[in-house]
Coordinates of C-alpha atoms in Angstrom, one line a residue:
M6 CA -152.4 34.3 -33.6
T7 CA -156.1 34.5 -32.5
R8 CA -158.1 32.3 -34.9
H9 CA -161.6 32.5 -36.2
P10 CA -163.7 29.6 -35.0
T11 CA -163.5 28.0 -38.4
A12 CA -159.7 28.4 -38.9
E13 CA -158.0 25.6 -40.9
P14 CA -154.5 24.7 -42.0
L15 CA -153.4 26.9 -44.9
A16 CA -151.1 24.8 -47.1
S17 CA -149.8 21.4 -47.7
T18 CA -146.8 19.8 -46.2
S19 CA -144.7 21.5 -48.9
G20 CA -145.0 24.8 -47.0
R21 CA -145.5 26.6 -50.3
L22 CA -148.2 28.0 -52.4
A23 CA -147.4 27.1 -56.0
A24 CA -149.5 29.7 -57.6
L25 CA -147.7 32.4 -55.6
D26 CA -144.3 30.9 -56.8
L27 CA -145.6 31.3 -60.4
L28 CA -146.9 34.9 -59.7
R29 CA -143.5 35.8 -58.4
L30 CA -142.0 34.8 -61.8
V31 CA -144.6 36.8 -63.7
A32 CA -143.8 39.9 -61.5
A33 CA -140.1 39.5 -61.9
L34 CA -140.4 39.2 -65.7
G35 CA -142.5 42.2 -65.7
V36 CA -139.8 44.2 -63.9
V37 CA -137.2 42.8 -66.3
A38 CA -139.3 44.0 -69.4
F39 CA -139.6 47.3 -67.8
H40 CA -135.9 47.8 -67.3
Y41 CA -134.8 46.4 -70.6
L42 CA -137.5 47.7 -72.9
F43 CA -138.3 51.0 -71.3
R44 CA -136.0 52.3 -68.5
G45 CA -132.8 51.4 -70.1
S46 CA -133.2 54.0 -72.8
A47 CA -135.4 56.5 -70.8
G48 CA -134.3 59.5 -68.8
E49 CA -130.5 59.2 -68.5
P50 CA -130.1 56.2 -70.6
F51 CA -128.0 53.2 -69.8
L52 CA -128.4 51.5 -73.2
D53 CA -127.0 52.4 -76.6
A54 CA -130.1 51.2 -78.4
G55 CA -133.8 51.2 -77.1
Y56 CA -137.0 49.4 -77.8
P57 CA -139.5 52.1 -78.6
E58 CA -141.8 49.5 -80.2
L59 CA -142.4 47.7 -77.0
A60 CA -141.8 50.5 -74.5
P61 CA -145.6 51.4 -74.1
F62 CA -146.3 47.9 -73.0
A63 CA -143.1 47.5 -70.8
L64 CA -144.2 50.5 -68.8
Y65 CA -146.7 48.2 -67.0
G66 CA -143.9 46.1 -65.9
Y67 CA -142.9 48.3 -63.0
L68 CA -146.3 47.1 -61.3
G69 CA -144.4 43.9 -60.7
V70 CA -142.7 45.5 -57.7
S71 CA -146.0 46.2 -56.2
L72 CA -147.1 42.6 -56.8
F73 CA -144.0 41.6 -54.9
F74 CA -145.1 43.7 -52.0
A75 CA -148.6 42.2 -51.9
I76 CA -147.0 38.7 -52.1
S77 CA -144.7 39.7 -49.3
G78 CA -147.6 40.8 -47.1
F79 CA -149.2 37.3 -47.5
V80 CA -146.1 35.4 -47.0
I81 CA -145.0 37.3 -44.0
A82 CA -148.4 36.9 -42.2
W83 CA -148.1 33.2 -43.0
S84 CA -144.5 33.0 -41.8
A85 CA -145.3 34.8 -38.6
E86 CA -147.7 32.0 -37.5
G87 CA -146.4 29.9 -34.7
R88 CA -143.2 32.0 -34.4
D89 CA -142.0 34.4 -31.7
W90 CA -140.3 37.6 -32.9
I91 CA -136.7 36.0 -32.7
G92 CA -137.8 33.1 -34.8
F93 CA -139.5 35.3 -37.3
A94 CA -136.6 37.8 -37.5
T95 CA -134.0 35.1 -38.0
S96 CA -136.1 33.4 -40.6
R97 CA -136.5 36.6 -42.6
F98 CA -132.8 37.4 -42.3
T99 CA -131.7 33.9 -43.5
R100 CA -134.2 34.4 -46.5
L101 CA -133.2 37.8 -47.4
Y102 CA -129.6 38.4 -46.7
P103 CA -127.6 35.4 -48.2
G104 CA -129.1 36.1 -51.6
F105 CA -128.5 39.9 -51.4
L106 CA -125.0 39.3 -50.4
I107 CA -124.1 37.1 -53.3
G108 CA -126.2 39.1 -55.8
M109 CA -124.8 42.6 -54.6
T110 CA -121.2 41.2 -54.7
A111 CA -121.7 39.6 -58.1
S112 CA -123.1 42.9 -59.5
F113 CA -120.3 44.8 -58.0
L114 CA -117.6 42.6 -59.4
V115 CA -119.1 42.7 -63.0
L116 CA -119.6 46.5 -63.0
F117 CA -116.2 47.0 -61.5
A118 CA -114.4 44.9 -64.0
V119 CA -116.3 46.4 -67.1
G120 CA -115.9 50.0 -65.8
D121 CA -118.8 51.6 -67.8
S122 CA -118.9 55.3 -66.8
R123 CA -122.7 55.1 -66.8
L124 CA -122.7 52.5 -64.1
P125 CA -119.8 53.3 -61.8
V126 CA -119.0 51.4 -58.6
T127 CA -116.3 51.6 -55.9
P128 CA -115.1 49.3 -53.2
E129 CA -116.4 51.8 -50.7
Q130 CA -119.9 51.5 -52.3
W131 CA -119.7 47.8 -52.0
A132 CA -118.8 47.9 -48.4
A133 CA -121.7 50.2 -47.7
N134 CA -124.2 48.0 -49.5
L135 CA -123.2 45.1 -47.2
V136 CA -125.6 46.7 -44.7
I137 CA -128.3 47.1 -47.5
L138 CA -129.2 50.6 -46.2
S139 CA -126.2 52.1 -48.1
P140 CA -127.7 55.6 -48.7
A141 CA -127.7 56.1 -44.9
L142 CA -123.9 55.7 -45.1
G143 CA -123.6 58.3 -48.0
Q144 CA -123.2 55.6 -50.8
P145 CA -125.6 54.8 -53.6
F146 CA -126.9 51.3 -54.2
V147 CA -124.8 49.0 -56.3
D148 CA -128.0 48.4 -58.2
G149 CA -131.1 50.7 -58.1
V150 CA -133.4 47.8 -57.6
Y151 CA -132.4 47.5 -54.0
W152 CA -134.8 50.4 -52.9
S153 CA -137.5 47.8 -52.7
I154 CA -135.4 45.5 -50.6
V155 CA -135.0 48.5 -48.1
L156 CA -138.8 48.7 -47.9
E157 CA -139.1 45.0 -47.3
L158 CA -136.6 45.3 -44.4
V159 CA -138.8 48.2 -42.9
F160 CA -141.9 46.1 -43.2
Y161 CA -140.1 43.0 -41.6
G162 CA -139.1 45.4 -38.7
W163 CA -142.7 46.5 -38.0
V164 CA -143.9 43.0 -38.0
T165 CA -141.0 41.9 -35.7
L166 CA -142.0 44.6 -33.3
A167 CA -145.7 43.7 -33.6
L168 CA -144.7 40.1 -32.7
A169 CA -142.6 41.1 -29.9
T170 CA -145.4 43.1 -28.3
G171 CA -148.0 40.4 -29.0
Q172 CA -150.2 42.7 -31.1
F173 CA -149.6 40.8 -34.4
Q174 CA -151.0 37.7 -32.9
K175 CA -153.9 39.3 -31.1
R176 CA -155.1 42.3 -33.2
P177 CA -153.7 41.9 -36.8
L178 CA -156.7 43.6 -38.4
V179 CA -156.6 46.5 -35.9
L180 CA -152.9 46.9 -36.9
V181 CA -153.6 46.9 -40.5
A182 CA -156.6 49.3 -40.2
G183 CA -154.4 51.7 -38.2
W184 CA -151.7 51.5 -40.8
L185 CA -154.0 52.1 -43.8
L186 CA -155.4 55.1 -42.0
L187 CA -151.9 56.5 -41.2
A188 CA -150.8 55.9 -44.8
A189 CA -153.9 57.6 -46.3
V190 CA -153.4 60.7 -44.1
N191 CA -149.7 61.0 -44.9
E192 CA -150.2 60.4 -48.7
F193 CA -153.1 62.9 -49.1
V194 CA -152.8 65.3 -46.2
I195 CA -149.4 65.5 -44.5
D196 CA -147.2 64.3 -47.4
H197 CA -144.1 63.9 -45.1
P198 CA -141.1 62.0 -46.6
V199 CA -139.9 60.6 -43.4
L200 CA -143.4 59.1 -42.5
R201 CA -143.6 57.8 -46.1
M202 CA -140.2 55.9 -45.6
V203 CA -140.7 54.8 -42.0
F204 CA -144.3 53.6 -42.4
I205 CA -144.0 52.6 -46.2
T206 CA -147.2 54.7 -46.7
E207 CA -146.8 54.9 -50.6
Y208 CA -147.0 51.0 -50.7
A209 CA -149.0 50.3 -47.5
G210 CA -152.0 49.2 -49.5
W211 CA -150.1 46.4 -51.3
F212 CA -148.4 45.1 -48.2
A213 CA -151.7 45.4 -46.3
G214 CA -153.7 43.7 -49.0
G215 CA -151.3 40.7 -48.7
I216 CA -151.8 40.5 -44.9
V217 CA -155.6 40.6 -45.1
S218 CA -155.6 38.1 -47.9
Y219 CA -153.9 35.7 -45.6
Q220 CA -156.4 36.4 -42.8
I221 CA -159.2 35.7 -45.2
L222 CA -157.8 32.5 -46.8
A223 CA -156.6 31.0 -43.5
K224 CA -159.9 32.0 -41.8
R225 CA -158.0 33.8 -38.9
S226 CA -160.3 36.7 -38.5
P227 CA -164.0 37.6 -38.9
P228 CA -164.6 37.6 -42.6
S229 CA -166.7 40.7 -42.9
A230 CA -164.1 43.0 -41.3
S231 CA -161.4 41.3 -43.3
R232 CA -163.2 41.9 -46.7
W233 CA -163.8 45.6 -45.7
L234 CA -160.2 46.0 -45.0
L235 CA -159.1 44.3 -48.2
A236 CA -161.3 46.7 -50.2
G237 CA -159.7 49.6 -48.3
A238 CA -156.3 48.3 -49.0
F239 CA -157.1 48.0 -52.8
L240 CA -158.4 51.6 -52.9
L241 CA -155.3 53.0 -51.2
A242 CA -153.0 51.0 -53.5
L243 CA -155.0 52.4 -56.5
A244 CA -154.8 56.0 -55.1
T245 CA -151.2 56.0 -54.2
S246 CA -150.2 54.5 -57.5
F247 CA -150.6 58.0 -59.0
R248 CA -147.6 59.2 -57.0
G249 CA -145.3 56.8 -58.9
R250 CA -146.9 58.0 -62.2
S251 CA -146.1 61.6 -61.3
W252 CA -142.6 60.6 -60.5
M253 CA -142.2 58.8 -63.8
L254 CA -143.5 61.9 -65.7
E255 CA -140.9 64.1 -64.0
H256 CA -137.9 61.8 -64.5
Y257 CA -138.7 60.0 -67.8
G258 CA -141.1 62.4 -69.6
T259 CA -143.7 59.7 -70.0
A260 CA -145.9 57.3 -68.0
L261 CA -149.0 55.3 -68.2
T262 CA -152.2 57.3 -68.5
E263 CA -154.3 57.6 -65.6
T264 CA -156.8 55.1 -67.1
Q265 CA -154.0 52.6 -68.1
L266 CA -152.4 52.8 -64.7
S267 CA -155.9 52.2 -62.9
L268 CA -156.5 49.1 -65.2
G269 CA -153.0 47.9 -64.5
V270 CA -153.4 48.2 -60.7
V271 CA -156.7 46.4 -60.9
A272 CA -155.2 43.7 -63.0
A273 CA -152.3 43.3 -60.7
F274 CA -154.4 43.1 -57.6
A275 CA -156.7 40.6 -59.3
L276 CA -153.9 38.4 -60.4
F277 CA -152.7 38.5 -56.8
L278 CA -156.0 37.5 -55.4
L279 CA -156.4 34.8 -58.0
A280 CA -153.1 33.3 -57.1
V281 CA -153.9 33.3 -53.4
T282 CA -157.3 31.6 -54.2
L283 CA -155.8 29.0 -56.4
G284 CA -152.9 28.4 -54.1
R285 CA -154.1 25.1 -52.8
R286 CA -155.5 24.0 -56.2
V287 CA -152.1 24.3 -58.0
P288 CA -149.9 21.4 -57.0
A289 CA -146.4 22.3 -55.7
S290 CA -143.6 20.6 -57.6
K291 CA -139.9 20.9 -58.1
T292 CA -140.6 23.0 -61.2
T293 CA -142.7 25.6 -59.3
L294 CA -140.2 25.6 -56.5
L295 CA -137.5 26.2 -59.0
L296 CA -139.5 29.0 -60.8
G297 CA -140.3 30.7 -57.5
G298 CA -136.8 30.3 -56.2
L299 CA -135.1 32.0 -59.1
T300 CA -137.2 35.1 -59.0
Y301 CA -135.3 36.8 -56.2
P302 CA -131.8 36.3 -57.8
L303 CA -133.3 37.4 -61.1
Y304 CA -134.6 40.6 -59.5
L305 CA -131.2 41.2 -57.9
L306 CA -129.0 40.5 -60.9
H307 CA -130.9 41.6 -64.0
Q308 CA -130.8 45.3 -64.2
N309 CA -127.2 46.7 -64.4
I310 CA -125.5 43.4 -65.6
G311 CA -128.3 43.1 -68.2
Y312 CA -127.6 46.6 -69.4
L313 CA -123.9 45.8 -70.0
G314 CA -124.9 42.6 -71.8
L315 CA -127.2 44.4 -74.1
N316 CA -124.7 47.1 -75.0
A317 CA -122.0 44.5 -75.7
L318 CA -124.2 42.2 -77.8
T319 CA -126.5 44.6 -79.7
P320 CA -123.7 45.8 -82.2
S321 CA -122.9 42.2 -83.3
M322 CA -126.4 40.5 -83.4
G323 CA -128.9 43.3 -83.2
R324 CA -131.1 44.5 -80.3
W325 CA -133.8 41.9 -80.6
Q326 CA -131.6 38.9 -80.5
A327 CA -129.6 40.5 -77.9
V328 CA -132.6 41.2 -75.5
L329 CA -133.7 37.5 -76.0
L330 CA -130.2 36.2 -75.2
V331 CA -129.6 38.4 -72.3
T332 CA -132.9 37.6 -70.7
A333 CA -132.2 33.9 -71.2
A334 CA -128.7 34.3 -69.8
M335 CA -130.1 36.1 -66.7
L336 CA -132.7 33.3 -66.1
T337 CA -130.0 30.7 -66.3
A338 CA -127.7 32.7 -64.0
S339 CA -130.4 33.2 -61.6
L340 CA -131.1 29.5 -61.5
L341 CA -127.4 28.7 -60.8
F342 CA -127.3 31.5 -58.3
W343 CA -130.3 30.1 -56.4
K344 CA -129.2 26.4 -56.5
Y345 CA -125.5 26.6 -56.0
G346 CA -125.2 29.9 -54.1
E347 CA -128.2 31.4 -52.3
T348 CA -129.6 28.0 -51.1
P349 CA -126.4 26.5 -49.8
L350 CA -125.4 29.7 -47.9
R351 CA -128.9 30.1 -46.4
H352 CA -128.9 26.5 -45.2
W353 CA -125.4 27.1 -43.7
L354 CA -126.5 30.1 -41.9
Q355 CA -129.7 28.5 -40.7
G356 CA -127.4 25.6 -39.3
R357 CA -125.2 28.1 -37.4
L358 CA -128.2 29.9 -35.9
A359 CA -129.7 26.5 -35.0
R360 CA -126.5 25.6 -33.2
L361 CA -126.6 28.9 -31.4
A362 CA -130.2 28.2 -30.3
A363 CA -129.2 24.8 -29.0
S364 CA -126.4 26.4 -27.0
G365 CA -129.0 28.7 -25.3
F366 CA -127.4 31.7 -26.9
L367 CA -130.3 32.3 -29.3
R368 CA -133.8 31.4 -28.7
L369 CA -135.8 30.2 -31.7
S370 CA -139.3 28.9 -32.0
P371 CA -139.6 25.4 -33.2
R372 CA -141.4 26.3 -36.4

């Protein structure tokens, strides 16, 4: 990647920014709160008992997904450094798919065994979900949270293409500027659903904000242009957030007010920028690695399995004790999932790909 003259190494030898790991956990817990304390009893409810006392606060939790997108933009820009497109694509595949495979299969097995009519699953549905893009095969997601995984895949695909053509290395800010312009035109002029999906226009501001934040922190591009683009990314993220508000009003009959949503977006973006700024000042440790590592399993597992747990426990212990116990159980299960499932499978897959590279079948960059 073309470097600004004052470019400097980004991170320590740990290869992680601990502050981002902690922010991942905050984002994941926000999503958990949104689902357990609001979504589960809204619209077509999945829970037998709701939490109306905390629902107005839990509404903010869905912004955790937007935070994940900003973090992803930053991490992907970082991950792309020093890699060719094959190395990048295989790195992303080994990060994303092993966890998804285990989490999706675990969710399917639990849902299939319990057989709750509100959360039906079939073997055909599981098979279609193996490719993640199950709606394209006429099958719903095993768990609704997978919609954001699809957007991540689309984002990875565009970055892979940009790396393959050399544009991500040479003109990252030009690519981001063009993306933001296209997103703004589609969201506020054309309003085409295919463009919204293919170019992730509703969430482009968050992804782009992450990419540009990396450019600024790592001093890879002229600072003035980067700051202007970061401001543009924030404004687009703020403006497009109202589309999600309209969707929630239509489906759930309630949503954050425009003022509340604006303040929530500002706070989320500020938290992300604070974590990026503090990244090298917060020491990485086994604890921060663990907390960051369990967030992906937590995101994959918590919703539908959590609803089943809440419905099973609430009659015997009450809804407040049930939500605390289920949340603790999901955190514990996610830790075990990460340590004994996702991580070993990812390492095995990386080893297999490395052997393919050594044989000359697959060319990977050294990083």
